[in-house]
Coordinates of C-alpha atoms in Angstrom, one line a residue:
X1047 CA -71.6 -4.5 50.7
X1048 CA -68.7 -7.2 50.4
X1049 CA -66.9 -7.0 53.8
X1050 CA -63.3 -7.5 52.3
X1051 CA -64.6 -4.3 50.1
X1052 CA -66.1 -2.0 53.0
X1053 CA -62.7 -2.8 54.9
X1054 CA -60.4 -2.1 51.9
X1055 CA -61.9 1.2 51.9
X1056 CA -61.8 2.1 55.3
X1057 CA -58.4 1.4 55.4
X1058 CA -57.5 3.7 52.3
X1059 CA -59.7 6.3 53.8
X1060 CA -57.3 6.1 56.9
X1061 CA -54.4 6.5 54.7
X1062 CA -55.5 9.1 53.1
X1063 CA -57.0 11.1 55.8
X1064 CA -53.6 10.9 57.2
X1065 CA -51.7 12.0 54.5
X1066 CA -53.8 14.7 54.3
X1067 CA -53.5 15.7 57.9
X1068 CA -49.5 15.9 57.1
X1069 CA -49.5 18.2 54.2
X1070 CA -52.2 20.3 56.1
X1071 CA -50.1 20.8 59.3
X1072 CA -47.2 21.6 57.5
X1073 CA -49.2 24.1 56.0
X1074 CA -51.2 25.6 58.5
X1075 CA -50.4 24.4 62.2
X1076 CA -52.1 22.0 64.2
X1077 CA -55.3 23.6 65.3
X1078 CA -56.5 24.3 61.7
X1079 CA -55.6 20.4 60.4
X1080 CA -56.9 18.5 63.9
X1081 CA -60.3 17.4 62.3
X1082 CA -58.1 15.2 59.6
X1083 CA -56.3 13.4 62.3
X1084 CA -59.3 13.0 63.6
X1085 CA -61.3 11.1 60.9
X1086 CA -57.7 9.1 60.8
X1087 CA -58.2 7.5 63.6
X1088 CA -61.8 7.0 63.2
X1089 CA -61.5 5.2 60.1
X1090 CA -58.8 3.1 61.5
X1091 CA -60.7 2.6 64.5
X1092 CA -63.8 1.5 62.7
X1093 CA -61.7 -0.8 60.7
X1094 CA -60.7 -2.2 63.7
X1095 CA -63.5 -3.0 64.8
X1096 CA -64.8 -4.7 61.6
X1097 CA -61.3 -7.4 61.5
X1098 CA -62.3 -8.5 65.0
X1099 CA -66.3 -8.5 64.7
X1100 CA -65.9 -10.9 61.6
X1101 CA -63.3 -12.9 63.4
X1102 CA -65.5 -13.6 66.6
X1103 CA -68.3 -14.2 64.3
X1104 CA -66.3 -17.1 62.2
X1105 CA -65.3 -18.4 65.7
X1106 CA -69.1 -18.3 66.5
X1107 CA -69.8 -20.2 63.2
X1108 CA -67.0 -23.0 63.5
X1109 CA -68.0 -23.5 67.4
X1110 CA -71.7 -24.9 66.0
X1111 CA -70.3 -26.7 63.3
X1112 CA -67.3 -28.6 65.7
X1113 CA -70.9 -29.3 68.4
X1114 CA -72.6 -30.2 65.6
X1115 CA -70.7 -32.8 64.0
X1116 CA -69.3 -34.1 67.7
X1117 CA -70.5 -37.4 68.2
X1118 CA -72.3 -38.3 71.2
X1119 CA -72.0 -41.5 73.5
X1120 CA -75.3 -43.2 74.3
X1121 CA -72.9 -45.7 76.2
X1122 CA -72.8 -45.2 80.2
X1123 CA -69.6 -45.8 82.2
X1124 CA -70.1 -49.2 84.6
X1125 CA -68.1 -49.5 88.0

């Protein structure tokens, strides 16, 4: 699944969840809507945690490239 996708939804999912979780409590109290709240934060969570796995992994990527293309001195330094 496309990343940018599978973190678009996530992020609705969060929004929604939490939407939901304020209608419910206004309805019906806190210990009947907690399980909303819950999968709130876990979608934002999870989210999270997607952003900054793909960011270290770019890093990762760009690190090998920057070696890679780093030219190397075969020249020694004389005293």
């Amino acid at each position: 699944m496309n990343p940018k996708l599978l973190k678009t939804i996530l992020l609705a999912l969060s929004v929604g969840f939490f939407v939901m979780w304020i209608l419910e409590f206004r309805r019906a109290g806190m210990f009947e809507s907690y399980w909303l709240l819950l999968l709130s934060i876990l979608c934002l969570l999870y989210f999270q945690f997607k952003r900054v796995k793909a960011a270290l992994e770019l890093r990762k990527k760009e690190e090998i490239t920057m070696t890679a293309q780093k030219p190397k001195s075969s020249k020694t330094v004389k005293k």
